[in-house]
Coordinates of C-alpha atoms in Angstrom, one line a residue:
Chain G
M154 CA -106.7 -0.9 70.2
K155 CA -106.8 0.5 74.2
Y156 CA -107.6 -1.9 76.6
Y157 CA -109.4 -1.5 80.2
I158 CA -110.0 -3.3 83.2
G159 CA -113.2 -3.3 84.8
I160 CA -114.1 -4.7 88.3
D161 CA -117.9 -5.9 89.2
L162 CA -117.6 -5.9 92.8
G163 CA -121.1 -7.2 94.7
G164 CA -121.5 -7.9 97.9
T165 CA -121.3 -11.9 97.0
N166 CA -118.8 -12.0 94.8
V167 CA -115.4 -9.5 92.6
R168 CA -114.7 -10.5 89.2
T169 CA -112.3 -8.5 87.3
L170 CA -111.4 -8.3 83.3
L171 CA -109.2 -7.1 81.1
V172 CA -111.4 -5.9 78.1
D173 CA -110.1 -4.1 74.8
E174 CA -112.1 -0.7 73.5
T175 CA -114.8 -3.4 71.8
G176 CA -115.5 -4.9 74.6
K177 CA -113.7 -8.5 74.1
S178 CA -112.2 -9.5 77.3
Y179 CA -109.0 -11.5 77.5
S180 CA -108.9 -12.3 81.0
E181 CA -110.8 -12.6 84.1
V182 CA -110.6 -13.2 87.9
K183 CA -113.5 -14.8 90.2
D184 CA -113.7 -14.4 94.1
A185 CA -115.9 -14.4 96.6
T186 CA -115.6 -10.6 98.0
E187 CA -116.1 -12.2 102.7
R188 CA -116.9 -8.2 102.7
D189 CA -116.8 -9.6 106.1
N190 CA -113.6 -8.8 106.3
G191 CA -114.0 -5.3 105.4
P192 CA -112.8 -2.8 103.1
D193 CA -109.0 -2.9 103.5
Y194 CA -109.3 -6.6 102.8
V195 CA -111.4 -6.0 100.2
C196 CA -109.3 -4.0 98.5
S197 CA -106.5 -6.0 98.6
K198 CA -108.2 -8.9 97.1
I199 CA -108.7 -6.6 93.7
I200 CA -105.2 -5.6 94.1
R201 CA -104.2 -9.5 93.8
Q202 CA -107.2 -9.6 91.4
I203 CA -104.9 -7.2 89.3
E204 CA -101.9 -8.5 89.5
S205 CA -102.7 -12.1 88.1
L206 CA -104.4 -10.3 85.3
D207 CA -102.9 -11.5 81.9
C208 CA -102.0 -8.0 80.3
S209 CA -99.6 -10.2 77.5
V210 CA -102.0 -9.2 75.1
C211 CA -101.4 -5.0 75.6
G212 CA -97.8 -5.7 77.3
G213 CA -98.6 -5.5 79.6
L214 CA -99.8 -3.5 83.0
E215 CA -98.2 -0.4 82.2
N216 CA -100.1 -0.3 78.7
V217 CA -103.7 -0.4 80.3
Q218 CA -105.2 3.1 80.0
G219 CA -107.4 2.7 82.9
I220 CA -110.0 1.2 85.7
G221 CA -113.2 1.0 86.1
I222 CA -115.2 -0.5 89.0
G223 CA -119.0 -1.1 89.2
V224 CA -120.2 -1.2 92.6
P225 CA -123.6 -1.8 94.7
G226 CA -125.2 1.9 95.7
P227 CA -124.4 5.4 94.8
V228 CA -121.6 7.2 94.4
D229 CA -120.1 10.2 94.5
T230 CA -118.3 10.1 90.9
E231 CA -116.4 13.5 91.6
H232 CA -114.4 12.2 95.2
G233 CA -114.4 8.4 93.6
V234 CA -116.5 7.0 96.8
M235 CA -119.1 5.4 97.8
I236 CA -122.2 7.0 99.6
M237 CA -124.5 3.9 101.0
A238 CA -123.1 0.3 101.1
T239 CA -125.7 -1.4 102.4
N240 CA -124.4 -4.3 100.9
L241 CA -120.6 -3.6 101.2
P242 CA -120.3 -2.5 105.1
G243 CA -117.7 -0.4 105.8
F244 CA -117.5 1.4 102.2
E245 CA -118.8 4.2 102.7
N246 CA -116.5 6.9 101.4
Y247 CA -114.0 4.4 101.1
P248 CA -110.9 5.8 98.9
I249 CA -111.5 2.3 96.5
C250 CA -110.5 4.4 93.7
E251 CA -107.6 6.5 95.7
K252 CA -106.1 3.5 96.4
L253 CA -105.4 1.5 93.3
S254 CA -104.5 4.6 91.5
S255 CA -101.9 5.4 93.5
R256 CA -101.3 1.3 93.2
F257 CA -100.9 1.4 89.9
N258 CA -100.5 4.9 88.8
L259 CA -103.9 4.3 86.7
P260 CA -107.1 6.1 86.4
V261 CA -109.7 5.1 88.4
F262 CA -113.7 6.0 88.1
I263 CA -116.8 4.2 90.0
D264 CA -119.9 4.3 89.8
N265 CA -122.9 2.2 90.3
D266 CA -124.0 -0.9 89.2
A267 CA -127.0 0.0 87.1
N268 CA -125.7 2.1 86.1
V269 CA -122.1 0.2 84.4
A270 CA -124.7 -2.0 83.2
G271 CA -125.8 0.9 81.4
L272 CA -123.5 2.2 79.9
A273 CA -122.6 -1.3 78.5
E274 CA -126.0 -2.1 76.6
A275 CA -125.6 1.9 75.6
L276 CA -121.9 1.5 74.0
L277 CA -122.3 -2.4 73.0
G278 CA -125.2 -3.2 73.1
A279 CA -129.1 -2.1 72.7
G280 CA -128.6 1.1 72.0
K281 CA -124.7 0.9 70.3
G282 CA -124.8 4.1 67.8
K283 CA -127.9 6.1 70.2
P284 CA -127.3 9.8 71.0
T285 CA -129.3 9.1 74.4
C286 CA -130.2 6.5 76.2
Y287 CA -132.5 5.1 79.2
Y288 CA -131.5 2.2 80.6
V289 CA -134.1 0.2 82.6
T290 CA -133.7 -3.1 84.7
I291 CA -136.6 -4.1 85.9
S292 CA -136.0 -7.4 88.6
T293 CA -136.5 -7.7 92.5
G294 CA -136.5 -3.6 92.2
I295 CA -136.3 -1.6 89.4
G296 CA -133.3 0.7 88.4
G297 CA -131.5 2.9 85.7
A298 CA -129.1 4.8 84.1
F299 CA -128.8 7.8 81.8
I300 CA -126.1 7.4 78.9
V301 CA -126.0 11.2 76.5
N302 CA -123.1 10.8 73.8
G303 CA -121.7 7.9 75.4
Q304 CA -121.4 9.5 78.7
L305 CA -123.5 8.4 82.1
V306 CA -125.5 11.6 84.4
S307 CA -124.8 9.2 87.0
G308 CA -126.1 12.7 88.9
G309 CA -125.0 15.6 91.9
R310 CA -125.3 12.6 94.2
G311 CA -125.3 9.8 92.4
H312 CA -129.0 8.8 92.4
A313 CA -129.5 9.2 88.7
G314 CA -131.8 6.4 87.3
E315 CA -133.4 5.8 91.1
I316 CA -136.3 5.7 89.3
G317 CA -137.7 2.9 91.0
N318 CA -138.4 6.1 94.0
I319 CA -141.1 7.4 91.0
I320 CA -144.4 7.6 92.3
V321 CA -147.2 6.1 90.6
K322 CA -149.5 5.4 92.1
N323 CA -151.2 7.9 94.8
N324 CA -151.2 6.9 98.4
G325 CA -149.9 3.5 96.6
Y326 CA -148.3 0.6 98.6
K327 CA -145.2 1.5 101.2
F328 CA -142.0 0.1 101.0
G329 CA -138.8 0.1 102.7
G330 CA -137.1 3.6 102.1
L331 CA -139.2 4.2 99.0
N332 CA -141.9 6.5 98.7
P333 CA -145.1 5.3 98.7
G334 CA -147.0 4.5 95.3
A335 CA -143.7 4.7 94.3
V336 CA -143.2 2.1 91.1
E337 CA -140.8 -0.3 92.4
G338 CA -143.5 -0.8 94.9
E339 CA -146.3 -1.4 92.7
A340 CA -144.2 -3.3 90.1
S341 CA -141.2 -4.7 90.5
G342 CA -140.7 -8.3 90.5
T343 CA -141.2 -8.3 94.2
A344 CA -144.4 -6.1 94.0
I345 CA -145.2 -8.7 91.5
T346 CA -145.0 -11.4 93.9
R347 CA -146.3 -9.9 96.7
K348 CA -149.4 -9.0 94.9
G349 CA -149.7 -11.8 93.5
K350 CA -149.5 -14.2 97.4
E351 CA -151.7 -11.3 98.9
I352 CA -154.8 -12.0 96.0
L353 CA -154.3 -15.5 94.1
G354 CA -152.8 -17.1 96.9
E355 CA -149.4 -18.6 98.9
D356 CA -150.2 -21.5 97.2
K357 CA -150.0 -20.9 93.6
V358 CA -147.0 -18.0 93.2
A359 CA -143.7 -18.7 93.6
H360 CA -141.8 -15.4 91.6
A361 CA -143.5 -13.3 89.5
G362 CA -143.7 -15.1 86.5
D363 CA -146.2 -17.5 88.0
V364 CA -148.7 -14.0 88.5
F365 CA -147.9 -13.7 83.9
R366 CA -148.9 -17.6 83.6
L367 CA -151.8 -17.4 84.7
A368 CA -152.8 -14.1 83.7
D369 CA -152.2 -15.8 80.4
E370 CA -154.4 -18.0 81.3
G371 CA -157.3 -17.0 81.5
D372 CA -157.5 -16.1 85.3
I373 CA -159.8 -13.1 85.5
K374 CA -157.8 -12.1 89.0
A375 CA -154.2 -12.3 87.7
Q376 CA -155.1 -10.8 84.6
G377 CA -156.0 -7.7 86.9
I378 CA -153.1 -8.0 88.6
V379 CA -150.8 -7.8 85.0
D380 CA -152.8 -4.7 83.9
E381 CA -152.7 -2.7 86.5
C382 CA -148.8 -3.4 86.3
I383 CA -148.1 -2.2 82.8
S384 CA -150.1 0.8 83.3
E385 CA -148.1 2.0 86.7
L386 CA -144.9 0.9 84.3
A387 CA -146.3 2.4 81.1
T388 CA -146.6 5.5 83.6
M389 CA -142.8 5.2 84.7
F390 CA -141.6 5.1 81.8
A391 CA -143.7 8.3 80.2
N392 CA -142.0 10.3 83.2
I393 CA -138.4 9.9 82.1
A394 CA -139.7 10.3 78.8
H395 CA -141.3 13.4 79.4
T396 CA -137.9 14.3 81.6
V397 CA -135.7 13.7 78.5
D398 CA -136.4 12.1 75.3
P399 CA -134.6 9.5 75.3
H400 CA -133.9 7.8 71.8
C401 CA -135.1 4.5 72.8
F402 CA -134.9 2.7 76.5
I403 CA -133.2 -0.5 77.4
I404 CA -134.9 -2.6 79.3
G405 CA -133.3 -5.3 81.0
G406 CA -134.0 -7.5 84.1
G407 CA -135.7 -10.8 85.4
V408 CA -139.2 -9.4 84.5
M409 CA -138.3 -9.6 80.9
K410 CA -138.7 -13.5 80.9
S411 CA -142.3 -13.1 81.3
K412 CA -142.2 -10.4 77.9
R413 CA -144.1 -12.2 75.8
Y414 CA -147.1 -11.8 78.5
F415 CA -146.8 -7.7 78.8
Y416 CA -144.8 -6.1 76.1
D417 CA -147.1 -5.0 73.4
K418 CA -149.2 -3.9 75.9
L419 CA -146.3 -2.0 77.4
V420 CA -145.3 -0.4 74.3
E421 CA -149.1 0.3 73.6
Q422 CA -149.7 1.8 76.6
F423 CA -146.7 3.8 77.0
N424 CA -147.0 5.4 73.5
S425 CA -150.5 6.6 74.5
K426 CA -149.3 8.3 77.8
I427 CA -146.8 10.5 76.2
H428 CA -147.3 13.9 74.0
V429 CA -148.5 13.3 70.7
G430 CA -145.4 14.2 68.8
M431 CA -143.2 11.0 70.3
R432 CA -145.4 9.5 70.1
G433 CA -143.9 5.6 68.1
Y434 CA -140.4 7.6 67.8
I435 CA -138.9 5.3 71.6
P436 CA -138.1 2.1 70.9
L437 CA -138.4 -0.1 73.7
L438 CA -135.5 -2.3 73.3
E439 CA -134.8 -5.0 75.2
T440 CA -130.5 -5.8 76.7
E441 CA -128.4 -7.7 74.5
L442 CA -125.5 -8.4 76.4
E443 CA -125.2 -11.1 79.3
D444 CA -123.4 -10.3 83.0
C445 CA -122.6 -7.2 81.9
G446 CA -121.2 -5.3 85.4
A447 CA -117.6 -5.8 84.9
I448 CA -117.6 -4.7 81.2
G449 CA -119.5 -2.0 81.8
A450 CA -117.9 -1.0 84.2
A451 CA -114.1 -1.4 82.1
M452 CA -115.9 1.1 80.0
L453 CA -116.5 3.8 82.4
P454 CA -112.3 4.7 81.7
M455 CA -113.3 4.1 78.1
S456 CA -116.2 7.0 78.1
K457 CA -114.2 9.1 80.8
L458 CA -111.2 9.4 79.3
K459 CA -111.8 9.7 75.7
Chain V
M278 CA -113.8 37.0 72.7
K279 CA -115.9 35.1 70.6
Y280 CA -119.7 36.9 69.6
Y281 CA -123.3 35.2 68.4
I282 CA -125.9 35.8 66.8
G283 CA -129.8 35.0 69.3
I284 CA -132.5 35.1 67.3
D285 CA -135.7 34.5 69.6
L286 CA -138.2 34.3 67.4
G287 CA -141.8 34.2 69.3
G288 CA -146.4 33.7 67.9
T289 CA -146.1 37.9 68.6
N290 CA -142.0 39.3 68.4
V291 CA -139.0 38.0 66.9
R292 CA -136.0 39.8 68.7
T293 CA -132.1 39.7 67.1
L294 CA -129.3 39.8 69.2
L295 CA -125.4 39.9 68.8
V296 CA -123.8 38.9 72.2
D297 CA -120.5 38.2 73.2
E298 CA -119.7 34.5 74.9
T299 CA -120.7 36.3 78.4
G300 CA -124.1 37.4 77.5
K301 CA -123.3 40.5 77.2
S302 CA -125.5 41.8 74.5
Y303 CA -124.1 44.4 71.5
S304 CA -127.1 45.6 69.5
E305 CA -130.6 44.2 69.3
V306 CA -133.2 45.0 66.5
K307 CA -136.9 43.8 67.2
D308 CA -140.1 43.4 65.1
A309 CA -143.6 42.1 65.0
T310 CA -143.3 38.3 63.6
E311 CA -146.1 38.8 61.0
R312 CA -147.0 35.2 61.6
D313 CA -149.3 35.1 59.2
N314 CA -147.6 35.9 55.9
G315 CA -146.1 32.7 56.1
P316 CA -142.4 31.2 57.3
D317 CA -140.3 33.1 53.8
Y318 CA -141.4 36.0 54.6
V319 CA -140.9 35.6 58.1
C320 CA -137.2 34.5 57.6
S321 CA -136.4 37.0 55.0
K322 CA -137.3 39.8 58.7
I323 CA -135.1 37.7 60.7
I324 CA -132.3 38.0 57.6
R325 CA -133.5 41.8 57.5
Q326 CA -132.6 42.1 61.5
I327 CA -129.0 39.9 60.9
E328 CA -128.0 42.6 58.5
S329 CA -129.6 45.4 60.7
L330 CA -127.4 44.5 63.7
D331 CA -124.0 46.6 64.0
C332 CA -121.5 43.8 64.3
S333 CA -118.6 46.7 65.0
V334 CA -117.4 45.1 68.0
C335 CA -116.7 41.9 66.4
G336 CA -115.6 44.0 62.7
G337 CA -118.2 43.2 60.9
L338 CA -120.5 39.9 60.4
E339 CA -117.5 37.5 59.6
N340 CA -116.7 37.5 62.4
V341 CA -119.7 36.1 64.2
Q342 CA -119.4 32.7 65.5
G343 CA -122.3 31.3 64.7
I344 CA -126.6 31.8 64.6
G345 CA -128.8 30.0 67.4
I346 CA -133.1 30.7 67.2
G347 CA -135.4 30.2 69.9
V348 CA -138.8 28.7 68.6
P349 CA -141.8 28.3 70.9
G350 CA -142.4 24.3 70.5
P351 CA -140.6 20.6 70.1
V352 CA -137.6 20.7 67.1
D353 CA -135.8 18.4 65.4
T354 CA -131.8 19.8 66.6
E355 CA -130.4 16.8 64.0
H356 CA -132.1 18.2 60.8
G357 CA -132.9 21.6 62.5
V358 CA -136.4 22.0 61.4
M359 CA -139.1 22.4 64.2
I360 CA -142.1 19.2 64.3
M361 CA -144.9 21.3 65.7
A362 CA -145.1 25.1 65.2
T363 CA -148.5 25.8 66.6
N364 CA -148.0 29.2 67.3
L365 CA -146.0 29.4 63.6
P366 CA -147.7 28.4 60.9
G367 CA -146.1 26.8 58.2
F368 CA -142.9 26.6 60.2
E369 CA -143.3 22.6 60.2
N370 CA -140.8 21.6 58.8
Y371 CA -139.6 24.7 57.3
P372 CA -135.7 24.4 56.4
I373 CA -134.8 27.5 59.0
C374 CA -131.2 27.0 60.1
E375 CA -130.6 25.7 55.9
K376 CA -132.0 28.8 55.2
L377 CA -129.9 31.5 57.8
S378 CA -126.9 28.9 57.2
S379 CA -126.5 29.2 52.9
R380 CA -127.6 33.1 53.8
F381 CA -124.7 34.0 56.4
N382 CA -122.0 31.0 55.9
L383 CA -122.2 30.6 60.1
P384 CA -123.8 27.5 61.1
V385 CA -127.0 27.8 62.9
F386 CA -128.5 25.7 65.9
I387 CA -132.0 26.1 66.1
D388 CA -133.8 25.3 69.7
N389 CA -137.3 25.2 72.2
D390 CA -138.2 28.2 74.1
A391 CA -137.8 27.0 77.6
N392 CA -134.9 24.4 76.4
V393 CA -132.8 28.4 75.3
A394 CA -133.5 29.8 78.7
G395 CA -132.8 27.1 80.5
L396 CA -129.6 27.1 78.9
A397 CA -128.9 30.9 78.9
E398 CA -129.5 29.6 82.9
A399 CA -127.3 27.3 83.5
L400 CA -124.6 28.9 81.2
L401 CA -125.2 32.7 82.7
G402 CA -127.4 32.8 85.6
A403 CA -128.7 31.0 88.9
G404 CA -126.6 27.4 87.3
K405 CA -123.5 29.1 86.2
G406 CA -120.8 26.5 87.5
K407 CA -123.0 23.3 87.9
P408 CA -122.0 20.6 85.8
T409 CA -125.5 19.5 86.0
C410 CA -129.2 21.5 85.9
Y411 CA -132.9 21.0 85.4
Y412 CA -134.7 24.1 84.6
V413 CA -138.7 24.4 85.4
T414 CA -140.9 27.0 84.4
I415 CA -143.9 27.4 86.3
S416 CA -145.9 30.1 84.0
T417 CA -149.5 29.5 82.0
G418 CA -147.9 26.3 81.3
I419 CA -145.6 24.2 82.9
G420 CA -142.0 23.7 81.2
G421 CA -138.7 23.0 81.8
A422 CA -135.0 22.3 79.8
F423 CA -131.8 19.8 81.2
I424 CA -128.1 20.7 80.7
V425 CA -125.2 19.3 81.1
N426 CA -121.7 20.2 80.7
G427 CA -122.6 23.0 79.4
Q428 CA -125.4 21.4 76.3
L429 CA -128.9 21.1 76.5
V430 CA -130.2 17.1 76.4
S431 CA -132.9 17.9 73.7
G432 CA -133.9 14.9 73.3
G433 CA -134.0 12.3 70.0
R434 CA -137.6 14.4 69.4
G435 CA -136.8 17.5 71.1
H436 CA -139.2 17.1 73.9
A437 CA -137.2 16.8 77.0
G438 CA -137.9 18.8 79.6
E439 CA -141.6 18.8 78.3
I440 CA -142.4 17.9 82.0
G441 CA -145.5 19.1 82.1
N442 CA -147.5 16.5 81.1
I443 CA -145.9 13.8 83.7
I444 CA -148.5 12.9 85.6
V445 CA -149.2 13.0 89.3
K446 CA -152.2 12.1 90.3
N447 CA -154.1 9.3 89.0
N448 CA -157.7 10.4 87.4
G449 CA -156.8 13.5 87.5
Y450 CA -158.0 16.6 85.3
K451 CA -158.1 15.9 81.8
F452 CA -156.3 19.2 80.4
G453 CA -156.1 19.9 76.2
G454 CA -153.7 17.0 74.5
L455 CA -152.4 16.9 78.1
N456 CA -152.3 13.1 79.9
P457 CA -155.5 12.8 82.7
G458 CA -153.4 13.8 86.2
A459 CA -150.6 15.7 84.1
V460 CA -148.5 18.3 86.6
E461 CA -149.4 20.7 84.1
G462 CA -153.3 20.5 84.4
E463 CA -153.0 19.7 88.3
A464 CA -150.6 23.0 89.4
S465 CA -149.5 25.4 86.0
G466 CA -150.8 28.9 86.8
T467 CA -153.5 28.5 85.0
A468 CA -154.8 25.3 87.1
I469 CA -154.3 27.1 90.0
T470 CA -156.5 29.3 88.8
R471 CA -159.6 27.0 87.3
K472 CA -159.0 25.4 91.2
G473 CA -160.1 28.6 93.1
K474 CA -162.3 30.2 90.2
E475 CA -164.6 26.6 90.8
I476 CA -163.9 26.2 94.4
L477 CA -163.6 29.9 95.8
G478 CA -165.8 31.2 93.4
E479 CA -165.5 33.2 89.8
D480 CA -165.9 36.5 91.4
K481 CA -162.7 36.4 94.2
V482 CA -160.4 35.0 91.9
A483 CA -158.9 36.5 89.0
H484 CA -155.5 34.6 88.6
A485 CA -153.3 32.2 90.7
G486 CA -152.1 35.2 92.6
D487 CA -155.6 34.9 94.3
V488 CA -155.4 31.7 95.3
F489 CA -152.1 32.0 97.4
R490 CA -152.8 35.4 99.4
L491 CA -156.3 33.8 99.9
A492 CA -154.5 30.6 101.2
D493 CA -151.9 33.2 103.2
E494 CA -154.9 35.0 104.4
G495 CA -156.9 32.2 106.4
D496 CA -159.0 30.7 103.4
I497 CA -159.3 27.1 104.5
K498 CA -160.2 25.8 100.6
A499 CA -157.6 28.1 99.2
Q500 CA -154.8 26.9 102.0
G501 CA -156.1 23.1 100.9
I502 CA -156.1 24.9 97.2
V503 CA -152.3 25.1 97.8
D504 CA -151.4 22.9 99.4
E505 CA -152.6 20.1 96.7
C506 CA -150.4 21.8 94.5
I507 CA -147.2 21.9 96.3
S508 CA -147.4 18.4 96.5
E509 CA -147.7 17.6 93.0
L510 CA -144.9 19.8 92.4
A511 CA -143.1 18.4 95.0
T512 CA -143.9 15.1 93.0
M513 CA -143.0 16.0 90.0
F514 CA -139.4 17.9 90.6
A515 CA -139.3 14.2 92.7
N516 CA -139.5 12.1 90.1
I517 CA -137.3 14.6 87.5
A518 CA -134.7 13.6 90.6
H519 CA -134.9 10.5 90.3
T520 CA -134.1 10.6 86.8
V521 CA -131.1 12.1 86.2
D522 CA -129.9 13.8 90.0
P523 CA -129.5 17.3 89.4
H524 CA -126.8 19.3 91.0
C525 CA -129.5 21.7 91.1
F526 CA -133.0 22.6 89.6
I527 CA -133.6 26.4 88.6
I528 CA -137.2 27.7 89.0
G529 CA -138.6 30.1 86.9
G530 CA -142.4 31.8 85.1
G531 CA -144.8 33.9 87.0
V532 CA -146.3 30.9 89.8
M533 CA -142.6 32.1 91.7
K534 CA -144.5 35.5 91.7
S535 CA -145.9 34.2 94.3
K536 CA -143.0 32.1 96.0
R537 CA -143.5 33.4 99.4
Y538 CA -146.8 31.3 99.9
F539 CA -145.1 28.5 98.8
Y540 CA -141.7 27.9 98.3
D541 CA -140.5 26.6 101.8
K542 CA -143.0 24.4 102.0
L543 CA -142.0 23.0 98.1
V544 CA -138.5 22.7 99.0
E545 CA -140.1 20.4 102.3
Q546 CA -141.4 18.2 100.6
F547 CA -139.6 17.7 97.4
N548 CA -137.1 16.1 100.4
S549 CA -139.1 14.2 101.5
K550 CA -140.3 12.4 98.2
I551 CA -136.6 11.8 97.0
H552 CA -134.5 9.0 98.3
V553 CA -132.5 9.8 102.6
G554 CA -129.0 10.0 100.5
M555 CA -130.3 13.3 98.0
R556 CA -131.7 15.0 100.7
G557 CA -130.7 18.5 100.9
Y558 CA -127.8 18.2 97.4
I559 CA -130.7 19.2 95.1
P560 CA -131.1 22.8 95.7
L561 CA -134.5 24.8 93.9
L562 CA -132.5 27.6 92.7
E563 CA -134.8 31.1 91.9
T564 CA -134.5 32.1 87.9
E565 CA -131.8 34.8 87.5
L566 CA -131.8 36.3 84.0
E567 CA -134.5 38.5 82.6
D568 CA -136.0 38.2 78.9
C569 CA -133.2 35.6 78.1
G570 CA -134.7 33.5 75.0
A571 CA -132.3 35.3 73.1
I572 CA -129.3 35.4 74.5
G573 CA -130.1 31.5 75.3
A574 CA -130.7 31.2 71.2
A575 CA -127.4 33.0 71.4
M576 CA -125.7 30.4 73.9
L577 CA -126.9 27.5 71.1
P578 CA -124.1 27.8 69.4
M579 CA -121.2 28.3 71.8
S580 CA -122.7 25.1 72.9
K581 CA -122.2 23.6 70.5
L582 CA -119.6 24.5 68.8
K583 CA -117.1 24.4 71.9

């Protein structure tokens, strides 16, 4: 059995795990990130976390195979640094992998949090055994990850899976740095909530789930919002399918809590928007793992070193 | 040096090559396919072609490493059969790989013609040395191929690269079995010609090149067609980039003959439709190889057996 260390480095918390190759966790340390103290401070904190892990199951830290880090934002995987770090000030180009690698004399890999979550699902969750998986998370935003033969396709600039910026509507809503009509601006949890507040009223809609519930209760305007979002998500899934024809999609994120209100229609519309020869062959699976950021990060060295 | 046999099996001609691992060709046989005689007849013809190759450079057929076949249509690469074969009647599920493999006692691989052309470009042409390449051909139709670390991503149902069906326009033109507003119906050579004939007149436009030329000469309506097509192609490229973030695009096909009229604008618009952190990092390269179907097919066993 081989053992790996996974680090889920978020803007709020940082969590470090010792796991084996099946994803089983043996030891965990979690702390507030305290990002405002800067990258050197956070890096020291991670080093202490790693040193605090109980590695007796593998006879000590020296028998661990490697370290993986998941971070919020695009990553230059070749050089082991973040490209943009909105939620971790100072981490742009900060040599986090080099620092941990020289401290522990272990190989260290980094990728973004959606990618490592997708990797965990592909290797240990819904995608287990599939040659290729496209992971999609529909939540506040929309993100994804493409996994081929157990390896992440991170992209030349770490932007593979930035599917929230896929254009699904001409001259659509312009949100932040995204394209007008990008699917994240049209059909994310945030977008559904925004449309709900605009069309149904601020008092009726606190979150996307309210829009789905009202549609289910027969509100025609809410049904219009839901139908439009389903159509736009189906366009996004179809565009991805024509680009890489994955063996499955794996769908996670908060919007899946309302799955019963939209999933069947989404599957139907997705299949109507792909080539005849693909119809019925690409399952839209639900994620199986919970809170898999640190486990997915631990899968990075496993996938790279095999 | 290792040697491979590549077969470009088209609806009109079938061509068989002996090449080495650098893509250098040593012997070639080409015949009319005579597809109407059925798959057994065509298969016998391919067997004769292989037996006719001069394999003295590697000391005979028994020293060849493997055989690759490129075919027009989606392929089930796992079972080595075509899924649809509009241009090769009877080849659906026909065990072409099994037949050649048992006859010559060699591993045999099959993939569609756009995929093998993309593989050749990735390994020997414009993409040489790049970790990932997305090949795009804009011609009568629009197709593509995704190559990761020298391997084709063919997809679960052989439809990876069927990018002609990517939706770029809501409620757009409906062409054949494609989605309304699919990029192939809006911005392929055929689409540009169709729009040109409709808007500029049957007498002025024989092919897409005429539309580009008229736009260049100052015809406002022709400029409108060209601008719209560039915008739609840019949307397609951006959607692919957000899905897989390739290290480069490689663009081929007949429409590239009019490159000087649209390429700079396409690059500009593509970059305006992708995330800030990707801008300027994904080159849109032109293909370097000519007539690379059979060479690309020969690269299939090379990429699979390495």
